[in-house]
Amino acid sequence: YDQAVAARDALRAQLQAAQRGVDVAGRSLTIADNGVDNTIVRAPFAGVVTAKAAQPGEIVSPLATGGFTRTGIGTIVDMDSLEVEVDVGEAYIGRVQAKMPAEVVLNAYPDWHIPAEVIAIIPAADRGKATVKVRVAMKVKDARIVPDMGVRVSFLEKPREAKDDKPQGVRVPAAALAQRDGKTVAFSVGEDGKVAMHAVSTGIDMGKDKQVLSGLAAGQSVVLDPPASLKDGNAVVETGDEATP
């Protein structure tokens, strides 16, 4: 009996030691997971990295201590919330109000007028330049708008009517256009292999192509260098980039 009790107590002690070992191992695993997680740099928001401040081997710290210590890894820009910071002269700042409509023109695209709105007027003046900084939000998202571009801002009393900046018409090879009875025409190829003649109105030259303002739709196949004998309803066979009767 005594031997059985001693064996039981010994096994119970071993079980308790093993359970404590499992607990210690679990906490060690948590510490190791935290160590791995600390090696991953996570951005506070989705965006585009525009500048890398730290190089491999340098130390990153929130406090600048000199040497190879950096206070940041890089600069991230939220491309969905680009805004303009403009300096307005003190003599005119009284005319600017929050939520006021504005218009932004990029120096790179002088014919593109972007609708905008005043976000806020920074309550601080630049004594040297006698200006007050104003934040302006652009209402258009476009890949052509990138950080640090030069812009001009106009403040408006009321929003201007929106203009359609989309390209007009379609772009077709100039070789697809022909003259018939004094009119400019093009021949499209249908699914049945027959051509249809379209009277078209043209716009500007675009290199080897031509802008067609009306008469053709995007996605239509056209005949290149149509011969004078080609008529509406003729059947053609596609060979390479051309359709021949």
PDB file of C-alpha atoms in Angstrom:
ATOM      1  CA  TYR A   1       0.000   0.000   0.000  1.00  0.00           C
ATOM      2  CA  ASP A   2       2.720   2.469   0.963  1.00  0.00           C
ATOM      3  CA  GLN A   3       4.582   1.826  -2.259  1.00  0.00           C
ATOM      4  CA  ALA A   4       1.428   2.412  -4.335  1.00  0.00           C
ATOM      5  CA  VAL A   5       0.722   5.710  -2.541  1.00  0.00           C
ATOM      6  CA  ALA A   6       4.311   6.847  -3.050  1.00  0.00           C
ATOM      7  CA  ALA A   7       4.173   5.971  -6.747  1.00  0.00           C
ATOM      8  CA  ARG A   8       0.888   7.856  -7.112  1.00  0.00           C
ATOM      9  CA  ASP A   9       2.258  10.943  -5.387  1.00  0.00           C
ATOM     10  CA  ALA A  10       5.387  10.828  -7.522  1.00  0.00           C
ATOM     11  CA  LEU A  11       3.343  10.658 -10.721  1.00  0.00           C
ATOM     12  CA  ARG A  12       1.112  13.491  -9.507  1.00  0.00           C
ATOM     13  CA  ALA A  13       4.184  15.624  -8.842  1.00  0.00           C
ATOM     14  CA  GLN A  14       5.520  14.820 -12.311  1.00  0.00           C
ATOM     15  CA  LEU A  15       2.168  15.813 -13.833  1.00  0.00           C
ATOM     16  CA  GLN A  16       2.151  19.135 -11.997  1.00  0.00           C
ATOM     17  CA  ALA A  17       5.731  19.811 -13.091  1.00  0.00           C
ATOM     18  CA  ALA A  18       4.828  18.967 -16.689  1.00  0.00           C
ATOM     19  CA  GLN A  19       1.793  21.281 -16.541  1.00  0.00           C
ATOM     20  CA  ARG A  20       3.962  24.107 -15.228  1.00  0.00           C
ATOM     21  CA  GLY A  21       6.435  23.360 -18.010  1.00  0.00           C
ATOM     22  CA  VAL A  22       3.631  23.636 -20.592  1.00  0.00           C
ATOM     23  CA  ASP A  23       2.577  26.970 -19.101  1.00  0.00           C
ATOM     24  CA  VAL A  24       6.152  28.281 -19.226  1.00  0.00           C
ATOM     25  CA  ALA A  25       6.559  27.069 -22.809  1.00  0.00           C
ATOM     26  CA  GLY A  26       3.296  28.781 -23.812  1.00  0.00           C
ATOM     27  CA  ARG A  27       4.437  32.088 -22.332  1.00  0.00           C
ATOM     28  CA  SER A  28       7.829  31.723 -24.002  1.00  0.00           C
ATOM     29  CA  LEU A  29       6.047  31.176 -27.317  1.00  0.00           C
ATOM     30  CA  THR A  30       4.013  34.350 -26.765  1.00  0.00           C
ATOM     31  CA  ILE A  31       7.211  36.305 -26.104  1.00  0.00           C
ATOM     32  CA  ALA A  32       8.797  34.852 -29.254  1.00  0.00           C
ATOM     33  CA  ASP A  33       5.696  35.767 -31.306  1.00  0.00           C
ATOM     34  CA  ASN A  34       5.906  39.331 -30.010  1.00  0.00           C
ATOM     35  CA  GLY A  35       9.577  39.434 -30.967  1.00  0.00           C
ATOM     36  CA  VAL A  36       8.770  38.348 -34.518  1.00  0.00           C
ATOM     37  CA  ASP A  37       5.882  40.820 -34.702  1.00  0.00           C
ATOM     38  CA  ASN A  38       8.215  43.638 -33.664  1.00  0.00           C
ATOM     39  CA  THR A  39      10.335  42.999 -36.763  1.00  0.00           C
ATOM     40  CA  ILE A  40       7.388  43.797 -39.063  1.00  0.00           C
ATOM     41  CA  VAL A  41       6.858  47.454 -39.970  1.00  0.00           C
ATOM     42  CA  ARG A  42       3.186  48.271 -40.499  1.00  0.00           C
ATOM     43  CA  ALA A  43       1.968  51.451 -42.134  1.00  0.00           C
ATOM     44  CA  PRO A  44      -0.706  53.398 -40.247  1.00  0.00           C
ATOM     45  CA  PHE A  45      -2.724  53.665 -43.473  1.00  0.00           C
ATOM     46  CA  ALA A  46      -2.646  52.470 -47.070  1.00  0.00           C
ATOM     47  CA  GLY A  47      -0.656  54.683 -49.408  1.00  0.00           C
ATOM     48  CA  VAL A  48       2.474  55.126 -51.500  1.00  0.00           C
ATOM     49  CA  VAL A  49       6.015  55.432 -50.131  1.00  0.00           C
ATOM     50  CA  THR A  50       7.466  58.659 -51.520  1.00  0.00           C
ATOM     51  CA  ALA A  51      10.730  58.774 -49.532  1.00  0.00           C
ATOM     52  CA  LYS A  52      12.904  56.246 -47.680  1.00  0.00           C
ATOM     53  CA  ALA A  53      14.676  57.822 -44.705  1.00  0.00           C
ATOM     54  CA  ALA A  54      16.410  54.814 -43.133  1.00  0.00           C
ATOM     55  CA  GLN A  55      18.964  52.481 -44.685  1.00  0.00           C
ATOM     56  CA  PRO A  56      19.859  48.887 -43.715  1.00  0.00           C
ATOM     57  CA  GLY A  57      21.987  48.856 -40.570  1.00  0.00           C
ATOM     58  CA  GLU A  58      20.704  52.157 -39.189  1.00  0.00           C
ATOM     59  CA  ILE A  59      18.808  52.466 -35.917  1.00  0.00           C
ATOM     60  CA  VAL A  60      15.262  53.823 -35.916  1.00  0.00           C
ATOM     61  CA  SER A  61      14.052  55.596 -32.797  1.00  0.00           C
ATOM     62  CA  PRO A  62      11.282  58.116 -32.055  1.00  0.00           C
ATOM     63  CA  LEU A  63      13.957  60.336 -30.479  1.00  0.00           C
ATOM     64  CA  ALA A  64      16.888  61.705 -32.457  1.00  0.00           C
ATOM     65  CA  THR A  65      20.156  60.808 -30.716  1.00  0.00           C
ATOM     66  CA  GLY A  66      22.591  61.537 -33.543  1.00  0.00           C
ATOM     67  CA  GLY A  67      24.879  59.181 -35.383  1.00  0.00           C
ATOM     68  CA  PHE A  68      23.087  56.530 -37.414  1.00  0.00           C
ATOM     69  CA  THR A  69      19.789  56.911 -35.556  1.00  0.00           C
ATOM     70  CA  ARG A  70      16.760  57.860 -37.650  1.00  0.00           C
ATOM     71  CA  THR A  71      13.428  59.136 -36.379  1.00  0.00           C
ATOM     72  CA  GLY A  72      11.473  57.502 -39.187  1.00  0.00           C
ATOM     73  CA  ILE A  73      11.708  54.851 -41.860  1.00  0.00           C
ATOM     74  CA  GLY A  74      10.038  56.707 -44.701  1.00  0.00           C
ATOM     75  CA  THR A  75       7.267  58.988 -45.868  1.00  0.00           C
ATOM     76  CA  ILE A  76       3.884  57.596 -46.914  1.00  0.00           C
ATOM     77  CA  VAL A  77       1.296  59.556 -48.869  1.00  0.00           C
ATOM     78  CA  ASP A  78      -2.401  58.711 -48.895  1.00  0.00           C
ATOM     79  CA  MET A  79      -3.195  59.141 -52.597  1.00  0.00           C
ATOM     80  CA  ASP A  80      -6.936  59.181 -51.860  1.00  0.00           C
ATOM     81  CA  SER A  81      -6.744  62.326 -49.739  1.00  0.00           C
ATOM     82  CA  LEU A  82      -4.364  64.636 -51.590  1.00  0.00           C
ATOM     83  CA  GLU A  83      -4.786  68.285 -50.739  1.00  0.00           C
ATOM     84  CA  VAL A  84      -3.188  71.601 -51.628  1.00  0.00           C
ATOM     85  CA  GLU A  85      -1.518  73.959 -49.182  1.00  0.00           C
ATOM     86  CA  VAL A  86      -1.576  77.499 -50.543  1.00  0.00           C
ATOM     87  CA  ASP A  87      -0.240  80.726 -49.059  1.00  0.00           C
ATOM     88  CA  VAL A  88      -2.813  83.519 -49.213  1.00  0.00           C
ATOM     89  CA  GLY A  89      -1.800  87.118 -48.616  1.00  0.00           C
ATOM     90  CA  GLU A  90      -3.004  88.644 -45.370  1.00  0.00           C
ATOM     91  CA  ALA A  91      -4.810  91.368 -47.303  1.00  0.00           C
ATOM     92  CA  TYR A  92      -7.029  88.756 -49.011  1.00  0.00           C
ATOM     93  CA  ILE A  93      -7.447  86.104 -46.325  1.00  0.00           C
ATOM     94  CA  GLY A  94     -10.689  87.733 -45.153  1.00  0.00           C
ATOM     95  CA  ARG A  95     -12.319  86.726 -48.447  1.00  0.00           C
ATOM     96  CA  VAL A  96     -11.547  83.034 -47.953  1.00  0.00           C
ATOM     97  CA  GLN A  97     -13.957  80.901 -45.939  1.00  0.00           C
ATOM     98  CA  ALA A  98     -14.114  77.225 -45.008  1.00  0.00           C
ATOM     99  CA  LYS A  99     -16.168  75.097 -47.452  1.00  0.00           C
ATOM    100  CA  MET A 100     -15.628  77.787 -50.086  1.00  0.00           C
ATOM    101  CA  PRO A 101     -15.494  76.409 -53.663  1.00  0.00           C
ATOM    102  CA  ALA A 102     -12.162  76.635 -55.421  1.00  0.00           C
ATOM    103  CA  GLU A 103     -10.459  75.555 -58.607  1.00  0.00           C
ATOM    104  CA  VAL A 104      -7.022  73.971 -58.891  1.00  0.00           C
ATOM    105  CA  VAL A 105      -4.873  74.048 -62.030  1.00  0.00           C
ATOM    106  CA  LEU A 106      -1.726  71.924 -62.170  1.00  0.00           C
ATOM    107  CA  ASN A 107       1.293  73.532 -63.793  1.00  0.00           C
ATOM    108  CA  ALA A 108       1.832  70.299 -65.715  1.00  0.00           C
ATOM    109  CA  TYR A 109      -1.735  70.358 -67.120  1.00  0.00           C
ATOM    110  CA  PRO A 110      -2.700  74.028 -67.567  1.00  0.00           C
ATOM    111  CA  ASP A 111      -5.930  73.207 -69.435  1.00  0.00           C
ATOM    112  CA  TRP A 112      -7.251  70.895 -66.713  1.00  0.00           C
ATOM    113  CA  HIS A 113      -9.431  72.706 -64.164  1.00  0.00           C
ATOM    114  CA  ILE A 114      -9.944  70.568 -61.059  1.00  0.00           C
ATOM    115  CA  PRO A 115     -12.876  71.376 -58.747  1.00  0.00           C
ATOM    116  CA  ALA A 116     -11.839  71.822 -55.133  1.00  0.00           C
ATOM    117  CA  GLU A 117     -13.036  73.089 -51.766  1.00  0.00           C
ATOM    118  CA  VAL A 118     -11.422  74.906 -48.858  1.00  0.00           C
ATOM    119  CA  ILE A 119     -10.864  72.548 -45.923  1.00  0.00           C
ATOM    120  CA  ALA A 120      -9.557  74.968 -43.337  1.00  0.00           C
ATOM    121  CA  ILE A 121      -7.598  78.145 -42.756  1.00  0.00           C
ATOM    122  CA  ILE A 122      -4.544  77.525 -40.576  1.00  0.00           C
ATOM    123  CA  PRO A 123      -4.776  79.946 -37.608  1.00  0.00           C
ATOM    124  CA  ALA A 124      -1.180  81.129 -37.929  1.00  0.00           C
ATOM    125  CA  ALA A 125       0.521  83.665 -40.173  1.00  0.00           C
ATOM    126  CA  ASP A 126       3.961  83.730 -41.743  1.00  0.00           C
ATOM    127  CA  ARG A 127       5.438  87.038 -40.605  1.00  0.00           C
ATOM    128  CA  GLY A 128       8.206  86.959 -43.187  1.00  0.00           C
ATOM    129  CA  LYS A 129       5.909  86.443 -46.191  1.00  0.00           C
ATOM    130  CA  ALA A 130       2.798  88.104 -44.709  1.00  0.00           C
ATOM    131  CA  THR A 131       0.684  85.111 -45.713  1.00  0.00           C
ATOM    132  CA  VAL A 132      -1.719  82.645 -44.118  1.00  0.00           C
ATOM    133  CA  LYS A 133      -1.744  78.987 -45.113  1.00  0.00           C
ATOM    134  CA  VAL A 134      -5.007  77.552 -46.465  1.00  0.00           C
ATOM    135  CA  ARG A 135      -5.752  73.850 -46.989  1.00  0.00           C
ATOM    136  CA  VAL A 136      -7.706  73.002 -50.126  1.00  0.00           C
ATOM    137  CA  ALA A 137      -9.118  69.550 -50.967  1.00  0.00           C
ATOM    138  CA  MET A 138      -9.353  68.389 -54.577  1.00  0.00           C
ATOM    139  CA  LYS A 139     -12.574  66.604 -55.504  1.00  0.00           C
ATOM    140  CA  VAL A 140     -11.022  64.581 -58.325  1.00  0.00           C
ATOM    141  CA  LYS A 141      -8.840  61.487 -57.932  1.00  0.00           C
ATOM    142  CA  ASP A 142      -6.510  60.938 -60.851  1.00  0.00           C
ATOM    143  CA  ALA A 143      -3.203  59.149 -61.382  1.00  0.00           C
ATOM    144  CA  ARG A 144      -1.806  62.328 -62.933  1.00  0.00           C
ATOM    145  CA  ILE A 145      -1.973  64.096 -59.568  1.00  0.00           C
ATOM    146  CA  VAL A 146       1.170  63.349 -57.560  1.00  0.00           C
ATOM    147  CA  PRO A 147       2.636  64.893 -54.393  1.00  0.00           C
ATOM    148  CA  ASP A 148       4.668  68.126 -54.522  1.00  0.00           C
ATOM    149  CA  MET A 149       3.355  69.240 -57.917  1.00  0.00           C
ATOM    150  CA  GLY A 150       3.137  72.959 -58.607  1.00  0.00           C
ATOM    151  CA  VAL A 151      -0.424  74.286 -58.710  1.00  0.00           C
ATOM    152  CA  ARG A 152      -2.436  77.475 -58.968  1.00  0.00           C
ATOM    153  CA  VAL A 153      -5.568  77.898 -56.865  1.00  0.00           C
ATOM    154  CA  SER A 154      -8.515  80.163 -57.615  1.00  0.00           C
ATOM    155  CA  PHE A 155     -11.142  80.803 -54.941  1.00  0.00           C
ATOM    156  CA  LEU A 156     -14.678  81.043 -56.339  1.00  0.00           C
ATOM    157  CA  GLU A 157     -17.898  82.552 -55.073  1.00  0.00           C
ATOM    158  CA  LYS A 158     -19.828  79.571 -56.440  1.00  0.00           C
ATOM    159  CA  PRO A 159     -18.774  76.292 -58.089  1.00  0.00           C
ATOM    160  CA  ARG A 160     -18.299  76.333 -61.839  1.00  0.00           C
ATOM    161  CA  GLU A 161     -20.273  73.977 -64.008  1.00  0.00           C
ATOM    162  CA  ALA A 162     -18.504  70.663 -64.415  1.00  0.00           C
ATOM    163  CA  LYS A 163     -16.859  70.114 -67.769  1.00  0.00           C
ATOM    164  CA  ASP A 164     -16.502  66.782 -69.468  1.00  0.00           C
ATOM    165  CA  ASP A 165     -12.756  66.270 -69.851  1.00  0.00           C
ATOM    166  CA  LYS A 166     -13.131  62.824 -71.412  1.00  0.00           C
ATOM    167  CA  PRO A 167     -11.744  62.439 -74.930  1.00  0.00           C
ATOM    168  CA  GLN A 168     -14.372  62.833 -77.631  1.00  0.00           C
ATOM    169  CA  GLY A 169     -14.910  60.280 -80.396  1.00  0.00           C
ATOM    170  CA  VAL A 170     -12.617  57.361 -81.201  1.00  0.00           C
ATOM    171  CA  ARG A 171      -9.075  56.999 -82.514  1.00  0.00           C
ATOM    172  CA  VAL A 172      -8.644  55.081 -85.762  1.00  0.00           C
ATOM    173  CA  PRO A 173      -5.748  54.597 -88.196  1.00  0.00           C
ATOM    174  CA  ALA A 174      -5.685  57.347 -90.795  1.00  0.00           C
ATOM    175  CA  ALA A 175      -5.336  54.624 -93.447  1.00  0.00           C
ATOM    176  CA  ALA A 176      -8.874  53.453 -92.607  1.00  0.00           C
ATOM    177  CA  LEU A 177     -10.405  56.683 -93.928  1.00  0.00           C
ATOM    178  CA  ALA A 178     -11.356  57.144 -97.567  1.00  0.00           C
ATOM    179  CA  GLN A 179     -13.235  59.610 -99.746  1.00  0.00           C
ATOM    180  CA  ARG A 180     -16.535  58.673-101.368  1.00  0.00           C
ATOM    181  CA  ASP A 181     -18.577  61.289-103.261  1.00  0.00           C
ATOM    182  CA  GLY A 182     -16.808  64.104-101.442  1.00  0.00           C
ATOM    183  CA  LYS A 183     -17.427  62.607 -97.995  1.00  0.00           C
ATOM    184  CA  THR A 184     -15.002  61.027 -95.560  1.00  0.00           C
ATOM    185  CA  VAL A 185     -16.006  57.431 -94.881  1.00  0.00           C
ATOM    186  CA  ALA A 186     -14.745  54.344 -93.096  1.00  0.00           C
ATOM    187  CA  PHE A 187     -15.650  50.690 -93.552  1.00  0.00           C
ATOM    188  CA  SER A 188     -16.361  48.577 -90.486  1.00  0.00           C
ATOM    189  CA  VAL A 189     -16.322  44.780 -90.568  1.00  0.00           C
ATOM    190  CA  GLY A 190     -19.285  42.934 -89.069  1.00  0.00           C
ATOM    191  CA  GLU A 191     -19.388  39.488 -87.494  1.00  0.00           C
ATOM    192  CA  ASP A 192     -20.638  38.059 -90.799  1.00  0.00           C
ATOM    193  CA  GLY A 193     -17.510  39.304 -92.582  1.00  0.00           C
ATOM    194  CA  LYS A 194     -19.356  41.977 -94.549  1.00  0.00           C
ATOM    195  CA  VAL A 195     -18.415  45.631 -94.491  1.00  0.00           C
ATOM    196  CA  ALA A 196     -20.612  48.597 -93.702  1.00  0.00           C
ATOM    197  CA  MET A 197     -19.751  52.060 -94.937  1.00  0.00           C
ATOM    198  CA  HIS A 198     -20.010  54.914 -92.428  1.00  0.00           C
ATOM    199  CA  ALA A 199     -19.847  58.622 -93.119  1.00  0.00           C
ATOM    200  CA  VAL A 200     -17.616  60.067 -90.414  1.00  0.00           C
ATOM    201  CA  SER A 201     -16.613  63.465 -89.127  1.00  0.00           C
ATOM    202  CA  THR A 202     -12.969  63.806 -88.170  1.00  0.00           C
ATOM    203  CA  GLY A 203     -11.080  65.828 -85.614  1.00  0.00           C
ATOM    204  CA  ILE A 204      -7.400  66.318 -84.954  1.00  0.00           C
ATOM    205  CA  ASP A 205      -4.459  64.358 -86.336  1.00  0.00           C
ATOM    206  CA  MET A 206      -2.903  61.963 -83.821  1.00  0.00           C
ATOM    207  CA  GLY A 207       0.293  60.830 -85.515  1.00  0.00           C
ATOM    208  CA  LYS A 208      -0.565  57.950 -87.827  1.00  0.00           C
ATOM    209  CA  ASP A 209      -4.094  57.958 -86.420  1.00  0.00           C
ATOM    210  CA  LYS A 210      -7.047  60.278 -86.755  1.00  0.00           C
ATOM    211  CA  GLN A 211      -9.697  61.364 -84.285  1.00  0.00           C
ATOM    212  CA  VAL A 212     -13.190  60.400 -85.462  1.00  0.00           C
ATOM    213  CA  LEU A 213     -15.845  62.452 -83.706  1.00  0.00           C
ATOM    214  CA  SER A 214     -18.898  60.640 -85.083  1.00  0.00           C
ATOM    215  CA  GLY A 215     -19.786  57.735 -87.335  1.00  0.00           C
ATOM    216  CA  LEU A 216     -17.799  54.991 -85.590  1.00  0.00           C
ATOM    217  CA  ALA A 217     -18.025  53.408 -82.161  1.00  0.00           C
ATOM    218  CA  ALA A 218     -15.247  52.147 -79.932  1.00  0.00           C
ATOM    219  CA  GLY A 219     -14.375  48.496 -80.523  1.00  0.00           C
ATOM    220  CA  GLN A 220     -15.387  48.336 -84.190  1.00  0.00           C
ATOM    221  CA  SER A 221     -12.976  46.707 -86.645  1.00  0.00           C
ATOM    222  CA  VAL A 222     -12.197  48.789 -89.719  1.00  0.00           C
ATOM    223  CA  VAL A 223     -10.698  48.101 -93.138  1.00  0.00           C
ATOM    224  CA  LEU A 224      -7.267  49.615 -93.749  1.00  0.00           C
ATOM    225  CA  ASP A 225      -6.540  51.176 -97.152  1.00  0.00           C
ATOM    226  CA  PRO A 226      -9.995  50.354 -98.583  1.00  0.00           C
ATOM    227  CA  PRO A 227      -9.795  50.076-102.390  1.00  0.00           C
ATOM    228  CA  ALA A 228     -12.033  52.221-104.576  1.00  0.00           C
ATOM    229  CA  SER A 229     -13.924  49.081-105.618  1.00  0.00           C
ATOM    230  CA  LEU A 230     -15.001  48.285-102.047  1.00  0.00           C
ATOM    231  CA  LYS A 231     -18.730  48.807-101.632  1.00  0.00           C
ATOM    232  CA  ASP A 232     -21.164  48.702 -98.749  1.00  0.00           C
ATOM    233  CA  GLY A 233     -22.117  45.070 -98.063  1.00  0.00           C
ATOM    234  CA  ASN A 234     -19.067  43.463 -99.711  1.00  0.00           C
ATOM    235  CA  ALA A 235     -17.614  40.425 -97.971  1.00  0.00           C
ATOM    236  CA  VAL A 236     -13.997  40.645 -96.858  1.00  0.00           C
ATOM    237  CA  VAL A 237     -11.431  38.254 -95.423  1.00  0.00           C
ATOM    238  CA  GLU A 238      -9.195  39.355 -92.580  1.00  0.00           C
ATOM    239  CA  THR A 239      -5.493  38.848 -93.299  1.00  0.00           C
ATOM    240  CA  GLY A 240      -3.158  40.075 -90.552  1.00  0.00           C
ATOM    241  CA  ASP A 241      -3.980  43.681 -89.736  1.00  0.00           C
ATOM    242  CA  GLU A 242      -5.977  44.288 -92.907  1.00  0.00           C
ATOM    243  CA  ALA A 243      -9.241  43.060 -94.343  1.00  0.00           C
ATOM    244  CA  THR A 244      -9.195  42.436 -98.092  1.00  0.00           C
ATOM    245  CA  PRO A 245     -12.152  41.891-100.434  1.00  0.00           C
TER     246      PRO A 245
END
